[in-house]
Amino acid sequence: MPAKLIDGKLVSSVLRAAIREEADAFAAKRGRRPGLAVVRVGDDPASVVYVRNKMRACDEVGFTSAVFVLPGDTSEEAVLSRIAGLNADPLYDGLLVQLPLPAHLDERRIISAVADSKDVDAFHRLDAGHLTLDGGNVLPCTPYGIMELLRYYEIPVRGRECVVVGRSLIVGRPMAALLLAADGTVTIAHSRTADLAAVTSRADILVSAVGRAGLITAGMVKPGAAVIDVGMNRDAQGKLCGDVDFAAVSEVAGYITPVPGGVGPMTVTMLMRNTLSAAQAASGQMPD
Ligand code: NAP
C-alpha cells in the first residue's frame, strides 16, 4: 500500500486559522495586534522572496508587521542601532534579521543583539547549552513544524527509533533535541556516518535534512516508517525536490512528506505561532 501523504499545506492552513483566532482574541483584550518586525540588509533575491512570504503570512493571521530594509553596505553599528530601537518598540513582539547577511557583518553578533523575548526564530536557543529546548513556547521553526506534522497525523514518537540525517544548528540538532524531548530514541547521522543505510533502515521516524537530491532511496527505509523530507534541492530539470526518492520511497514508507508542500509551509507557520507566543508572554508581564 502506498504511503499516506503528510500534507504540510493542509496542516499549515489549520494552524494558521487557529493562530488567527487567538490573534483576534488577543487584539480584543489588549487593544493591539501581535507584531513582527523583519530587518533585511541588502537585496539578496532569495531573502526578498522569503521576507515577502513572512509578511503575507502575517497578514493572513492578522498580525501587525513591517520590513525594515537597510542598504547592503550598512555598517554593523547602524544595524545594531536599528535592532536596539526595535527591541524597545512595544509594537513588535517578534524581531528577526533575515539571513544571510552581507559578508562584512558579524552574523552571530547581530543575531545575539535581538532581545531574548523577541527572538521568534529561536536562534538564541540554538546556542550550546540551550539544546535541551526544555521550557518556553518558542522553538526553532522548522523542527517545531515537523513535530506539529507528527502530532496532526498522530504518529507517536515515544519509545520509537528516530533517525535524523544532518546535524546543522538550525535543523538537524534541534530536530534531534525535540524528538528526544518527546521520548524518542534518537540517532543523528551525518556526512561521516559509516553506513548510512544501516542507520536509516532502523528508523520508525526518519528525518532527512541534508540538501542532496536522491540521498534517501527505498532500500534505506524501514517498511511502514514515517519519512520527513526537509531537503530543498533542484533536480536535473530545475524542479524543486527534497532529499528523498519520493516515488520509490512512497511504496515502502507508511507516511511521507512531499517537496514542495510538506515541511516548507510549516516553517513560516511556526514563525507566526512563535510571534503569538511572544506577544502573549509580553502582555502577561504587563499589568492589565
Ligand atoms: P547544512 O547546514 O548544509 O547541513 C547539512 C547536513 O547534512 C550536515 O550536517 C552534513 O553533515 C549532512 N550531510 C551532507 N552530506 C551528507 C551525506 N552524504 N550523508 C549524510 N549526511 C550528509 O544544511 P541545513 O541548513 O541543515 O539544511 C538542510 C536542507 O534542508 C537544505 O536542503 C535546506 O535548503 C533545507 N531546509 C529546508 C527548510 C524548510 O523550511 N523546508 C528549512 C531549513 C533548511 P556534516 O555535518 O558532517 O557536514
GROMACS .gro file of C-alpha atoms and ligand atoms in nm:
model
  336
    1MET     CA    1   0.000   0.000   0.000
    2PRO     CA    2   0.149   0.342  -0.088
    3ALA     CA    3   0.241   0.574   0.197
    4LYS     CA    4  -0.007   0.822   0.337
    5LEU     CA    5   0.081   1.177   0.231
    6ILE     CA    6   0.166   1.421   0.510
    7ASP     CA    7   0.011   1.741   0.377
    8GLY     CA    8   0.200   2.042   0.511
    9LYS     CA    9  -0.024   2.288   0.328
   10LEU     CA   10  -0.334   2.144   0.491
   11VAL     CA   11  -0.184   2.136   0.843
   12SER     CA   12  -0.047   2.486   0.791
   13SER     CA   13  -0.388   2.623   0.700
   14VAL     CA   14  -0.548   2.457   1.002
   15LEU     CA   15  -0.281   2.602   1.233
   16ARG     CA   16  -0.297   2.947   1.072
   17ALA     CA   17  -0.674   2.959   1.122
   18ALA     CA   18  -0.624   2.878   1.492
   19ILE     CA   19  -0.348   3.141   1.523
   20ARG     CA   20  -0.578   3.396   1.356
   21GLU     CA   21  -0.849   3.323   1.614
   22GLU     CA   22  -0.605   3.362   1.901
   23ALA     CA   23  -0.469   3.683   1.748
   24ASP     CA   24  -0.822   3.823   1.723
   25ALA     CA   25  -0.888   3.733   2.087
   26PHE     CA   26  -0.555   3.892   2.185
   27ALA     CA   27  -0.648   4.211   1.997
   28ALA     CA   28  -0.993   4.227   2.156
   29LYS     CA   29  -0.838   4.203   2.502
   30ARG     CA   30  -0.522   4.408   2.458
   31GLY     CA   31  -0.630   4.668   2.202
   32ARG     CA   32  -0.340   4.584   1.971
   33ARG     CA   33  -0.238   4.302   1.741
   34PRO     CA   34   0.068   4.077   1.779
   35GLY     CA   35   0.351   4.232   1.577
   36LEU     CA   36   0.651   4.104   1.382
   37ALA     CA   37   0.939   4.319   1.258
   38VAL     CA   38   1.185   4.190   1.000
   39VAL     CA   39   1.519   4.352   0.926
   40ARG     CA   40   1.661   4.283   0.582
   41VAL     CA   41   2.005   4.411   0.487
   42GLY     CA   42   2.075   4.429   0.114
   43ASP     CA   43   1.880   4.276  -0.174
   44ASP     CA   44   1.962   3.905  -0.177
   45PRO     CA   45   1.688   3.778  -0.415
   46ALA     CA   46   1.603   3.465  -0.211
   47SER     CA   47   1.576   3.680   0.104
   48VAL     CA   48   1.339   3.920  -0.071
   49VAL     CA   49   1.107   3.624  -0.151
   50TYR     CA   50   1.135   3.470   0.199
   51VAL     CA   51   1.057   3.803   0.367
   52ARG     CA   52   0.761   3.862   0.136
   53ASN     CA   53   0.622   3.518   0.233
   54LYS     CA   54   0.658   3.603   0.601
   55MET     CA   55   0.473   3.933   0.554
   56ARG     CA   56   0.191   3.755   0.368
   57ALA     CA   57   0.161   3.505   0.649
   58CYS     CA   58   0.140   3.794   0.900
   59ASP     CA   59  -0.150   3.942   0.701
   60GLU     CA   60  -0.321   3.603   0.691
   61VAL     CA   61  -0.310   3.558   1.069
   62GLY     CA   62  -0.388   3.923   1.148
   63PHE     CA   63  -0.054   4.045   1.283
   64THR     CA   64   0.095   4.391   1.253
   65SER     CA   65   0.415   4.357   1.051
   66ALA     CA   66   0.689   4.567   0.898
   67VAL     CA   67   1.006   4.514   0.699
   68PHE     CA   68   1.299   4.745   0.765
   69VAL     CA   69   1.526   4.736   0.461
   70LEU     CA   70   1.880   4.863   0.508
   71PRO     CA   71   2.127   4.913   0.221
   72GLY     CA   72   2.375   4.629   0.164
   73ASP     CA   73   2.668   4.847   0.277
   74THR     CA   74   2.513   4.946   0.613
   75SER     CA   75   2.769   4.941   0.896
   76GLU     CA   76   2.742   4.689   1.178
   77GLU     CA   77   2.686   4.970   1.428
   78ALA     CA   78   2.394   5.103   1.225
   79VAL     CA   79   2.234   4.756   1.205
   80LEU     CA   80   2.281   4.711   1.580
   81SER     CA   81   2.129   5.051   1.646
   82ARG     CA   82   1.822   4.961   1.437
   83ILE     CA   83   1.789   4.635   1.634
   84ALA     CA   84   1.814   4.823   1.963
   85GLY     CA   85   1.533   5.055   1.851
   86LEU     CA   86   1.309   4.763   1.754
   87ASN     CA   87   1.392   4.577   2.076
   88ALA     CA   88   1.246   4.876   2.261
   89ASP     CA   89   0.942   4.921   2.032
   90PRO     CA   90   0.628   4.780   2.201
   91LEU     CA   91   0.452   4.748   1.862
   92TYR     CA   92   0.665   4.442   1.779
   93ASP     CA   93   0.663   4.122   1.984
   94GLY     CA   94   0.889   3.938   1.742
   95LEU     CA   95   1.203   4.061   1.569
   96LEU     CA   96   1.407   3.871   1.316
   97VAL     CA   97   1.702   3.951   1.100
   98GLN     CA   98   1.680   3.778   0.762
   99LEU     CA   99   1.989   3.569   0.686
  100PRO     CA  100   2.227   3.558   0.511
  101LEU     CA  101   2.376   3.898   0.594
  102PRO     CA  102   2.633   4.073   0.372
  103ALA     CA  103   2.985   3.940   0.435
  104HIS     CA  104   3.112   4.249   0.625
  105LEU     CA  105   2.855   4.194   0.904
  106ASP     CA  106   2.911   3.958   1.200
  107GLU     CA  107   2.602   3.738   1.184
  108ARG     CA  108   2.644   3.596   1.532
  109ARG     CA  109   2.687   3.936   1.694
  110ILE     CA  110   2.383   4.076   1.516
  111ILE     CA  111   2.156   3.780   1.590
  112SER     CA  112   2.251   3.784   1.955
  113ALA     CA  113   2.161   4.156   1.976
  114VAL     CA  114   1.792   4.068   1.926
  115ALA     CA  115   1.617   4.076   2.265
  116ASP     CA  116   1.562   3.726   2.405
  117SER     CA  117   1.191   3.797   2.446
  118LYS     CA  118   1.159   3.888   2.074
  119ASP     CA  119   1.376   3.609   1.931
  120VAL     CA  120   1.096   3.434   1.738
  121ASP     CA  121   1.341   3.246   1.511
  122ALA     CA  122   1.461   3.087   1.838
  123PHE     CA  123   1.819   3.134   1.722
  124HIS     CA  124   1.939   3.217   2.074
  125ARG     CA  125   1.815   2.880   2.188
  126LEU     CA  126   2.033   2.708   1.930
  127ASP     CA  127   2.346   2.801   2.122
  128ALA     CA  128   2.520   2.516   2.301
  129GLY     CA  129   2.361   2.469   2.638
  130HIS     CA  130   2.012   2.554   2.517
  131LEU     CA  131   1.979   2.247   2.303
  132THR     CA  132   1.768   2.059   2.550
  133LEU     CA  133   1.493   2.302   2.446
  134ASP     CA  134   1.303   2.244   2.767
  135GLY     CA  135   1.071   2.519   2.887
  136GLY     CA  136   0.939   2.810   2.683
  137ASN     CA  137   0.698   2.812   2.390
  138VAL     CA  138   0.929   2.949   2.125
  139LEU     CA  139   1.106   2.673   1.934
  140PRO     CA  140   1.319   2.662   1.616
  141CYS     CA  141   1.061   2.691   1.337
  142THR     CA  142   1.146   2.402   1.102
  143PRO     CA  143   1.181   2.127   1.365
  144TYR     CA  144   0.883   2.272   1.554
  145GLY     CA  145   0.677   2.244   1.234
  146ILE     CA  146   0.783   1.880   1.192
  147MET     CA  147   0.672   1.799   1.548
  148GLU     CA  148   0.334   1.955   1.465
  149LEU     CA  149   0.304   1.740   1.150
  150LEU     CA  150   0.373   1.427   1.355
  151ARG     CA  151   0.115   1.537   1.609
  152TYR     CA  152  -0.151   1.615   1.348
  153TYR     CA  153  -0.113   1.272   1.184
  154GLU     CA  154  -0.098   1.103   1.526
  155ILE     CA  155   0.241   0.949   1.458
  156PRO     CA  156   0.376   0.851   1.800
  157VAL     CA  157   0.734   0.937   1.896
  158ARG     CA  158   0.764   0.792   2.246
  159GLY     CA  159   0.981   0.482   2.258
  160ARG     CA  160   1.033   0.475   1.882
  161GLU     CA  161   1.354   0.476   1.680
  162CYS     CA  162   1.408   0.823   1.532
  163VAL     CA  163   1.690   0.894   1.290
  164VAL     CA  164   1.782   1.249   1.188
  165VAL     CA  165   2.017   1.276   0.890
  166GLY     CA  166   2.201   1.610   0.913
  167ARG     CA  167   2.342   1.788   1.217
  168SER     CA  168   2.313   2.158   1.134
  169LEU     CA  169   2.249   2.406   1.413
  170ILE     CA  170   1.926   2.526   1.251
  171VAL     CA  171   1.762   2.194   1.160
  172GLY     CA  172   1.933   1.863   1.243
  173ARG     CA  173   2.039   1.926   1.605
  174PRO     CA  174   1.723   2.096   1.731
  175MET     CA  175   1.518   1.831   1.546
  176ALA     CA  176   1.701   1.560   1.738
  177ALA     CA  177   1.653   1.754   2.063
  178LEU     CA  178   1.276   1.783   2.010
  179LEU     CA  179   1.238   1.414   1.924
  180LEU     CA  180   1.440   1.329   2.234
  181ALA     CA  181   1.222   1.560   2.445
  182ALA     CA  182   0.922   1.366   2.309
  183ASP     CA  183   1.084   1.042   2.437
  184GLY     CA  184   1.208   0.910   2.103
  185THR     CA  185   1.525   0.702   2.087
  186VAL     CA  186   1.730   0.932   1.869
  187THR     CA  187   2.028   0.881   1.638
  188ILE     CA  188   2.191   1.163   1.441
  189ALA     CA  189   2.362   1.068   1.114
  190HIS     CA  190   2.586   1.297   0.907
  191SER     CA  191   2.841   1.302   0.627
  192ARG     CA  192   3.087   1.093   0.832
  193THR     CA  193   2.836   0.821   0.923
  194ALA     CA  194   2.999   0.493   0.815
  195ASP     CA  195   2.693   0.304   0.690
  196LEU     CA  196   2.404   0.544   0.641
  197ALA     CA  197   2.162   0.280   0.505
  198ALA     CA  198   2.216   0.058   0.812
  199VAL     CA  199   2.125   0.351   1.039
  200THR     CA  200   1.828   0.486   0.841
  201SER     CA  201   1.669   0.143   0.794
  202ARG     CA  202   1.625   0.115   1.172
  203ALA     CA  203   1.410   0.429   1.182
  204ASP     CA  204   1.040   0.435   1.262
  205ILE     CA  205   1.067   0.811   1.206
  206LEU     CA  206   1.327   0.922   0.953
  207VAL     CA  207   1.401   1.293   0.906
  208SER     CA  208   1.637   1.391   0.625
  209ALA     CA  209   1.784   1.740   0.648
  210VAL     CA  210   2.083   1.728   0.415
  211GLY     CA  211   2.023   1.911   0.088
  212ARG     CA  212   2.109   1.634  -0.158
  213ALA     CA  213   1.850   1.508  -0.409
  214GLY     CA  214   1.805   1.131  -0.420
  215LEU     CA  215   2.004   1.064  -0.099
  216ILE     CA  216   1.732   0.854   0.066
  217THR     CA  217   1.635   0.557  -0.151
  218ALA     CA  218   1.369   0.292  -0.094
  219GLY     CA  219   1.625   0.037   0.027
  220MET     CA  220   1.722   0.268   0.316
  221VAL     CA  221   1.370   0.288   0.461
  222LYS     CA  222   1.202   0.051   0.705
  223PRO     CA  223   0.859  -0.063   0.578
  224GLY     CA  224   0.588   0.150   0.738
  225ALA     CA  225   0.825   0.426   0.859
  226ALA     CA  226   0.728   0.795   0.866
  227VAL     CA  227   0.966   0.975   0.629
  228ILE     CA  228   1.004   1.352   0.671
  229ASP     CA  229   1.193   1.533   0.397
  230VAL     CA  230   1.340   1.872   0.493
  231GLY     CA  231   1.572   1.900   0.191
  232MET     CA  232   1.517   2.169  -0.070
  233ASN     CA  233   1.702   2.093  -0.390
  234ARG     CA  234   1.665   2.133  -0.766
  235ASP     CA  235   1.656   1.821  -0.985
  236ALA     CA  236   1.814   1.793  -1.330
  237GLN     CA  237   1.508   1.968  -1.481
  238GLY     CA  238   1.535   2.253  -1.230
  239LYS     CA  239   1.227   2.138  -1.038
  240LEU     CA  240   1.215   2.172  -0.660
  241CYS     CA  241   1.271   1.837  -0.485
  242GLY     CA  242   1.376   1.700  -0.147
  243ASP     CA  243   1.642   1.451  -0.031
  244VAL     CA  244   1.410   1.152  -0.064
  245ASP     CA  245   1.338   0.950  -0.378
  246PHE     CA  246   0.970   1.025  -0.336
  247ALA     CA  247   0.817   0.781  -0.590
  248ALA     CA  248   1.013   0.476  -0.476
  249VAL     CA  249   1.006   0.552  -0.101
  250SER     CA  250   0.627   0.607  -0.117
  251GLU     CA  251   0.596   0.235  -0.195
  252VAL     CA  252   0.776   0.137   0.128
  253ALA     CA  253   0.703   0.407   0.388
  254GLY     CA  254   0.387   0.439   0.597
  255TYR     CA  255   0.386   0.819   0.580
  256ILE     CA  256   0.579   1.063   0.363
  257THR     CA  257   0.608   1.441   0.318
  258PRO     CA  258   0.615   1.578  -0.039
  259VAL     CA  259   0.851   1.855  -0.153
  260PRO     CA  260   0.712   2.111  -0.209
  261GLY     CA  261   0.407   2.110   0.019
  262GLY     CA  262   0.545   1.919   0.318
  263VAL     CA  263   0.782   2.074   0.570
  264GLY     CA  264   0.825   2.407   0.384
  265PRO     CA  265   0.485   2.565   0.457
  266MET     CA  266   0.514   2.470   0.824
  267THR     CA  267   0.830   2.673   0.885
  268VAL     CA  268   0.663   3.012   0.829
  269THR     CA  269   0.352   2.897   1.015
  270MET     CA  270   0.558   2.818   1.325
  271LEU     CA  271   0.718   3.162   1.300
  272MET     CA  272   0.364   3.301   1.333
  273ARG     CA  273   0.300   3.071   1.631
  274ASN     CA  274   0.625   3.186   1.797
  275THR     CA  275   0.532   3.552   1.741
  276LEU     CA  276   0.191   3.497   1.900
  277SER     CA  277   0.355   3.320   2.196
  278ALA     CA  278   0.597   3.613   2.236
  279ALA     CA  279   0.304   3.858   2.231
  280GLN     CA  280   0.116   3.656   2.491
  281ALA     CA  281   0.425   3.632   2.711
  282ALA     CA  282   0.492   4.007   2.678
  283SER     CA  283   0.137   4.101   2.766
  284GLY     CA  284   0.137   3.857   3.058
  285GLN     CA  285   0.424   4.057   3.204
  286MET     CA  286   0.237   4.386   3.176
  287PRO     CA  287  -0.030   4.491   3.421
  288ASP     CA  288  -0.383   4.487   3.275
  289NAP     P1  289   2.353   2.224   0.622
  289NAP     O1  290   2.387   2.321   0.727
  289NAP     O2  291   2.428   2.225   0.492
  289NAP     O3  292   2.367   2.077   0.686
  289NAP     C1  293   2.359   1.962   0.607
  289NAP     C2  294   2.388   1.840   0.691
  289NAP     O4  295   2.383   1.725   0.607
  289NAP     C3  296   2.526   1.840   0.756
  289NAP     O5  297   2.515   1.803   0.891
  289NAP     C4  298   2.605   1.734   0.676
  289NAP     O6  299   2.695   1.659   0.753
  289NAP     C5  300   2.494   1.641   0.632
  289NAP     N1  301   2.532   1.567   0.513
  289NAP     C6  302   2.588   1.615   0.399
  289NAP     N2  303   2.607   1.515   0.311
  289NAP     C7  304   2.564   1.402   0.370
  289NAP     C8  305   2.559   1.266   0.331
  289NAP     N3  306   2.604   1.227   0.211
  289NAP     N4  307   2.511   1.176   0.418
  289NAP     C9  308   2.466   1.214   0.539
  289NAP     N5  309   2.467   1.342   0.582
  289NAP    C10  310   2.516   1.435   0.498
  289NAP     O7  311   2.201   2.233   0.580
  289NAP     P2  312   2.069   2.276   0.665
  289NAP     O8  313   2.067   2.424   0.684
  289NAP     O9  314   2.051   2.188   0.784
  289NAP    O10  315   1.958   2.239   0.558
  289NAP    C11  316   1.942   2.108   0.510
  289NAP    C12  317   1.844   2.106   0.393
  289NAP    O11  318   1.716   2.148   0.443
  289NAP    C13  319   1.875   2.203   0.281
  289NAP    O12  320   1.833   2.146   0.157
  289NAP    C14  321   1.793   2.326   0.311
  289NAP    O13  322   1.761   2.401   0.196
  289NAP    C15  323   1.670   2.260   0.368
  289NAP     N6  324   1.592   2.345   0.461
  289NAP    C16  325   1.458   2.347   0.444
  289NAP    C17  326   1.379   2.421   0.530
  289NAP    C18  327   1.232   2.422   0.509
  289NAP    O14  328   1.163   2.503   0.570
  289NAP     N7  329   1.178   2.333   0.427
  289NAP    C19  330   1.436   2.494   0.635
  289NAP    C20  331   1.574   2.487   0.653
  289NAP    C21  332   1.652   2.410   0.565
  289NAP     P3  333   2.829   1.725   0.820
  289NAP    O15  334   2.782   1.798   0.942
  289NAP    O16  335   2.911   1.605   0.851
  289NAP    O17  336   2.887   1.814   0.715
   0.00000   0.00000   0.00000
